[in-house]
Amino acid sequence: MNIFVAKLSYQTTEEKLEQLFQKYGEVANAKIIFDKYEGRSKGYGFVEMPNDDEALEAINSLNDTEFDGRQIVVKKARPKEDNDSRGGRN
DNA sequence: TATGAGCGG
């Protein structure tokens, strides 16, 4: 499950996010989005967890909590298209 | 160097 993490500290790193979520379950990969021009963190990132149950638990546990000195927002990432009949840009 | 809503190097 892809997890969207925002309001992160600009000093927060991917490994710190991974270790943070690993405390609640297995983390496949954690990524922080950096600016392409300044090369600095945009302040948000994504965490991928193979176990959906642990992912939801991590979201409910880490959402609106303090991390690295700043309160973070943890939510499910871009909802995948659960219906191919919906949308359809063509 | 600093900043602070938001979905991707």
Coordinates of N, CA, C and O (backbone and C1' of nucleotides) in Angstrom, one line a residue:
Chain A
M1 N 0.8 -1.2 0.0 CA 0.0 0.0 0.0 C 0.9 1.3 0.0 O 1.8 1.4 0.8
N2 N 0.6 2.2 -0.9 CA 1.3 3.4 -0.9 C 0.8 4.4 0.1 O -0.4 4.6 0.2
I3 N 1.7 5.0 0.8 CA 1.3 5.9 1.9 C 1.9 7.3 1.6 O 3.1 7.4 1.3
F4 N 1.0 8.3 1.7 CA 1.5 9.6 1.5 C 1.8 10.3 2.8 O 1.0 10.4 3.7
V5 N 3.0 10.8 2.9 CA 3.4 11.5 4.2 C 3.8 12.9 3.9 O 4.7 13.2 3.1
A6 N 3.1 13.8 4.6 CA 3.4 15.3 4.3 C 3.7 16.0 5.6 O 3.7 15.4 6.7
K7 N 4.1 17.3 5.5 CA 4.4 18.1 6.7 C 5.7 17.6 7.3 O 5.9 17.7 8.5
L8 N 6.5 16.9 6.5 CA 7.8 16.4 7.1 C 8.8 17.5 7.2 O 8.7 18.6 6.6
S9 N 9.7 17.3 8.1 CA 10.8 18.2 8.3 C 11.7 18.2 7.1 O 11.9 17.2 6.4
Y10 N 12.2 19.4 6.7 CA 13.1 19.4 5.5 C 14.4 18.7 5.7 O 15.1 18.5 4.8
Q11 N 14.6 18.3 7.0 CA 15.8 17.6 7.3 C 15.5 16.1 7.4 O 16.4 15.3 7.6
T12 N 14.3 15.7 7.3 CA 13.9 14.3 7.3 C 14.4 13.6 6.1 O 14.3 14.1 5.0
T13 N 14.9 12.4 6.3 CA 15.4 11.6 5.2 C 14.5 10.4 5.0 O 13.6 10.1 5.8
E14 N 14.8 9.7 3.9 CA 14.0 8.5 3.5 C 14.2 7.4 4.6 O 13.3 6.7 4.9
E15 N 15.4 7.2 4.9 CA 15.7 6.1 5.9 C 15.0 6.4 7.2 O 14.6 5.4 7.9
K16 N 14.9 7.6 7.6 CA 14.2 8.0 8.8 C 12.8 7.6 8.7 O 12.2 7.1 9.7
L17 N 12.2 7.9 7.6 CA 10.8 7.6 7.4 C 10.6 6.0 7.4 O 9.6 5.5 8.0
E18 N 11.5 5.4 6.7 CA 11.4 3.9 6.7 C 11.5 3.3 8.1 O 10.7 2.5 8.4
Q19 N 12.5 3.8 8.8 CA 12.6 3.3 10.2 C 11.4 3.6 11.0 O 11.0 2.8 11.9
L20 N 10.8 4.7 10.8 CA 9.6 5.1 11.5 C 8.4 4.2 11.3 O 7.7 3.8 12.2
F21 N 8.3 3.8 10.0 CA 7.2 3.0 9.6 C 7.5 1.5 9.9 O 6.6 0.7 10.1
Q22 N 8.7 1.2 9.9 CA 9.1 -0.2 10.2 C 8.8 -0.6 11.6 O 8.7 -1.8 12.0
K23 N 8.6 0.4 12.5 CA 8.2 0.1 13.8 C 6.8 -0.5 13.9 O 6.4 -1.1 14.9
Y24 N 6.0 -0.2 12.9 CA 4.6 -0.6 12.9 C 4.4 -1.8 11.9 O 3.4 -2.5 12.0
G25 N 5.4 -2.0 11.1 CA 5.3 -3.1 10.1 C 6.4 -3.1 9.1 O 7.4 -2.4 9.2
E26 N 6.3 -4.0 8.2 CA 7.3 -4.1 7.1 C 7.2 -3.0 6.1 O 6.2 -2.7 5.6
V27 N 8.3 -2.4 5.8 CA 8.4 -1.3 4.9 C 9.1 -1.7 3.6 O 10.3 -2.1 3.7
A28 N 8.5 -1.7 2.5 CA 9.1 -2.1 1.2 C 10.1 -1.0 0.8 O 11.2 -1.3 0.5
N29 N 9.6 0.2 0.8 CA 10.5 1.3 0.4 C 9.9 2.6 0.8 O 8.7 2.8 0.8
A30 N 10.8 3.5 1.2 CA 10.3 4.9 1.6 C 11.0 5.9 0.7 O 12.2 5.8 0.4
K31 N 10.3 6.9 0.2 CA 10.9 7.9 -0.6 C 10.5 9.3 -0.3 O 9.3 9.6 0.0
I32 N 11.4 10.2 -0.3 CA 11.1 11.6 0.0 C 11.2 12.4 -1.3 O 12.2 12.2 -2.0
I33 N 10.3 13.2 -1.5 CA 10.3 14.0 -2.8 C 11.1 15.2 -2.6 O 10.9 16.1 -1.7
F34 N 12.1 15.3 -3.4 CA 13.0 16.5 -3.3 C 12.7 17.4 -4.5 O 12.2 17.0 -5.5
D35 N 13.1 18.6 -4.3 CA 12.9 19.6 -5.3 C 13.9 19.4 -6.5 O 15.0 19.0 -6.3
K36 N 13.4 19.5 -7.7 CA 14.3 19.3 -8.8 C 15.1 20.4 -9.2 O 16.1 20.3 -10.0
Y37 N 14.8 21.6 -8.6 CA 15.6 22.8 -9.0 C 16.6 23.1 -7.8 O 17.7 23.4 -8.1
E38 N 16.1 23.1 -6.6 CA 17.0 23.4 -5.5 C 17.6 22.1 -4.9 O 18.6 22.2 -4.2
G39 N 17.0 21.0 -5.2 CA 17.5 19.7 -4.8 C 17.3 19.5 -3.3 O 17.8 18.6 -2.7
R40 N 16.3 20.3 -2.7 CA 16.0 20.1 -1.3 C 14.7 19.4 -1.1 O 13.9 19.3 -2.1
S41 N 14.4 18.9 0.0 CA 13.2 18.1 0.3 C 12.0 19.0 0.1 O 12.0 20.2 0.5
K42 N 11.0 18.5 -0.5 CA 9.7 19.3 -0.7 C 8.9 19.3 0.6 O 7.9 20.0 0.7
G43 N 9.3 18.5 1.5 CA 8.6 18.4 2.8 C 7.6 17.3 2.9 O 6.8 17.2 3.8
Y44 N 7.6 16.5 1.9 CA 6.7 15.3 1.9 C 7.3 14.1 1.2 O 8.2 14.3 0.4
G45 N 6.7 12.9 1.4 CA 7.3 11.8 0.8 C 6.3 10.6 0.7 O 5.1 10.8 1.0
F46 N 6.7 9.5 0.3 CA 5.9 8.3 0.2 C 6.5 7.1 0.8 O 7.7 6.9 0.8
V47 N 5.6 6.3 1.4 CA 6.1 5.0 2.0 C 5.3 3.9 1.5 O 4.0 3.9 1.5
E48 N 6.0 2.9 1.0 CA 5.3 1.7 0.5 C 5.4 0.5 1.5 O 6.5 0.1 1.8
M49 N 4.2 0.0 1.8 CA 4.2 -1.2 2.7 C 3.5 -2.4 2.1 O 2.4 -2.2 1.6
P50 N 4.1 -3.5 2.1 CA 3.6 -4.7 1.4 C 2.3 -5.2 2.2 O 1.4 -5.8 1.6
N51 N 2.3 -5.0 3.5 CA 1.2 -5.4 4.3 C 0.2 -4.3 4.5 O 0.5 -3.3 5.1
D52 N -1.0 -4.5 3.9 CA -2.0 -3.4 4.0 C -2.5 -3.2 5.4 O -2.8 -2.0 5.8
D53 N -2.6 -4.2 6.2 CA -3.1 -4.1 7.6 C -2.1 -3.3 8.4 O -2.5 -2.4 9.1
E54 N -0.8 -3.6 8.2 CA 0.2 -2.8 8.9 C 0.3 -1.4 8.4 O 0.6 -0.5 9.1
A55 N 0.0 -1.3 7.1 CA 0.1 0.1 6.5 C -1.0 1.0 7.1 O -0.8 2.1 7.5
L56 N -2.2 0.4 7.2 CA -3.3 1.2 7.8 C -3.1 1.5 9.3 O -3.4 2.6 9.8
E57 N -2.5 0.5 9.9 CA -2.1 0.7 11.3 C -1.1 1.8 11.5 O -1.2 2.7 12.4
A58 N -0.1 1.8 10.6 CA 0.9 2.9 10.6 C 0.3 4.2 10.3 O 0.7 5.2 11.0
I59 N -0.6 4.3 9.4 CA -1.3 5.5 9.1 C -2.1 6.1 10.3 O -1.9 7.3 10.6
N60 N -2.8 5.2 10.9 CA -3.6 5.7 12.0 C -2.8 6.0 13.2 O -3.2 6.6 14.1
S61 N -1.6 5.4 13.2 CA -0.7 5.6 14.4 C 0.2 6.8 14.2 O 0.6 7.5 15.1
L62 N 0.6 7.0 12.9 CA 1.6 8.0 12.7 C 1.0 9.3 12.1 O 1.6 10.4 12.1
N63 N -0.3 9.2 11.7 CA -1.0 10.3 11.2 C -1.2 11.4 12.3 O -1.6 11.1 13.4
D64 N -0.9 12.6 12.0 CA -1.1 13.7 12.9 C -0.3 13.5 14.2 O -0.7 13.8 15.3
T65 N 0.9 13.0 14.0 CA 1.8 12.8 15.1 C 3.1 13.6 14.9 O 3.4 14.0 13.8
E66 N 3.8 13.8 16.0 CA 5.1 14.5 15.8 C 6.2 13.6 15.4 O 6.4 12.5 15.9
F67 N 7.0 14.1 14.4 CA 8.1 13.3 13.9 C 9.2 14.3 13.5 O 9.0 15.2 12.8
D68 N 10.4 14.0 14.0 CA 11.6 14.8 13.6 C 11.3 16.3 14.1 O 11.9 17.2 13.6
G69 N 10.4 16.4 15.1 CA 10.2 17.7 15.6 C 9.0 18.5 15.0 O 8.7 19.5 15.4
R70 N 8.5 17.8 13.9 CA 7.3 18.5 13.3 C 6.2 17.5 13.2 O 6.4 16.3 13.0
Q71 N 5.0 18.0 13.2 CA 3.8 17.1 13.1 C 3.6 16.7 11.6 O 3.6 17.6 10.8
I72 N 3.4 15.5 11.4 CA 3.3 15.0 10.0 C 1.9 14.5 9.7 O 1.1 14.2 10.6
V73 N 1.6 14.5 8.4 CA 0.3 14.0 8.0 C 0.5 12.7 7.2 O 1.2 12.7 6.2
V74 N -0.1 11.6 7.6 CA 0.0 10.3 7.0 C -1.3 9.9 6.4 O -2.3 9.7 7.1
K75 N -1.4 9.7 5.1 CA -2.6 9.3 4.5 C -2.3 8.3 3.3 O -1.1 8.2 2.9
K76 N -3.3 7.7 2.8 CA -3.1 6.8 1.7 C -2.8 7.6 0.4 O -3.3 8.7 0.2
A77 N -1.8 7.1 -0.3 CA -1.4 7.8 -1.5 C -2.4 7.8 -2.6 O -3.5 7.2 -2.4
R78 N -2.1 8.3 -3.7 CA -3.0 8.3 -4.9 C -3.8 7.1 -5.0 O -3.3 6.0 -5.3
P79 N -5.1 7.2 -4.8 CA -6.0 6.0 -4.9 C -6.0 5.4 -6.3 O -6.3 6.1 -7.3
K80 N -5.5 4.2 -6.3 CA -5.4 3.5 -7.6 C -6.8 3.4 -8.3 O -7.8 3.2 -7.6
E81 N -6.9 3.3 -9.5 CA -8.1 3.2 -10.2 C -8.7 1.8 -9.9 O -8.3 0.8 -10.4
D82 N -9.8 1.8 -9.1 CA -10.4 0.5 -8.8 C -11.4 0.1 -9.8 O -12.1 -0.9 -9.7
N83 N -11.6 0.9 -10.8 CA -12.6 0.6 -11.8 C -12.1 1.3 -13.1 O -12.1 2.5 -13.3
D84 N -11.8 0.4 -14.0 CA -11.2 0.9 -15.3 C -12.3 1.6 -16.1 O -12.0 2.3 -17.0
S85 N -13.6 1.3 -15.8 CA -14.7 2.0 -16.5 C -14.8 3.4 -16.1 O -15.5 4.2 -16.8
R86 N -14.2 3.7 -15.0 CA -14.4 5.1 -14.5 C -13.3 6.0 -15.1 O -12.2 5.6 -15.3
G87 N -13.6 7.3 -15.3 CA -12.6 8.2 -15.8 C -12.5 8.0 -17.3 O -13.3 8.5 -18.0
G88 N -11.5 7.3 -17.7 CA -11.3 7.0 -19.1 C -11.0 8.3 -19.9 O -11.8 8.9 -20.6
R89 N -9.8 8.7 -19.9 CA -9.3 9.9 -20.6 C -8.9 9.4 -22.0 O -7.8 8.9 -22.2
N90 N -9.7 9.6 -23.0 CA -9.3 9.1 -24.3 C -10.1 9.9 -25.4 O -11.3 9.7 -25.5
Chain B
dT1 P 23.0 27.0 2.6 O5' 22.1 27.8 3.5 C5' 22.7 28.3 4.7 C4' 21.7 29.1 5.5 C3' 20.4 28.5 5.6 O3' 19.8 28.8 6.9 C1' 20.2 30.5 4.4
dA2 P 18.4 28.0 7.3 O5' 17.2 28.9 6.7 C5' 17.1 30.3 7.1 C4' 15.7 30.8 6.7 C3' 14.5 29.9 7.2 O3' 13.4 30.6 7.6 C1' 14.6 30.0 4.8
dT3 P 12.1 29.9 8.2 O5' 11.1 29.6 7.0 C5' 10.8 30.7 6.1 C4' 9.9 30.2 5.0 C3' 8.6 29.5 5.6 O3' 7.5 29.9 4.8 C1' 9.9 28.1 4.2
dG4 P 6.0 29.8 5.4 O5' 5.6 28.3 5.2 C5' 5.3 27.9 3.8 C4' 4.6 26.5 3.9 C3' 3.4 26.5 4.9 O3' 2.3 25.9 4.3 C1' 5.0 24.7 5.3
dA5 P 0.8 26.0 5.0 O5' -0.2 26.1 3.8 C5' -1.3 25.2 3.7 C4' -1.3 24.7 2.2 C3' -2.1 23.5 2.0 O3' -2.6 23.4 0.7 C1' 0.2 23.0 1.6
dG6 P -3.6 22.2 0.2 O5' -2.7 21.1 -0.4 C5' -2.0 21.4 -1.7 C4' -0.8 20.5 -1.8 C3' -1.1 19.1 -2.1 O3' -1.1 18.8 -3.5 C1' 0.6 19.3 -0.4
dC7 P -1.8 17.6 -4.2 O5' -0.7 16.5 -4.2 C5' 0.7 16.8 -4.6 C4' 1.4 15.5 -4.9 C3' 0.9 14.7 -6.1 O3' 1.9 14.0 -6.7 C1' 0.5 13.4 -4.2
dG8 P 2.4 14.5 -8.2 O5' 3.9 14.0 -8.3 C5' 4.9 14.8 -7.6 C4' 6.1 13.9 -7.3 C3' 6.7 13.3 -8.5 O3' 8.1 13.4 -8.6 C1' 6.2 11.6 -6.9
dG9 P 8.7 14.2 -9.8 O5' 10.1 14.7 -9.4 C5' 10.9 14.0 -8.5 C4' 12.2 13.9 -9.2 C3' 12.2 12.8 -10.2 O3' 13.2 13.1 -11.3 C1' 13.8 12.3 -8.5

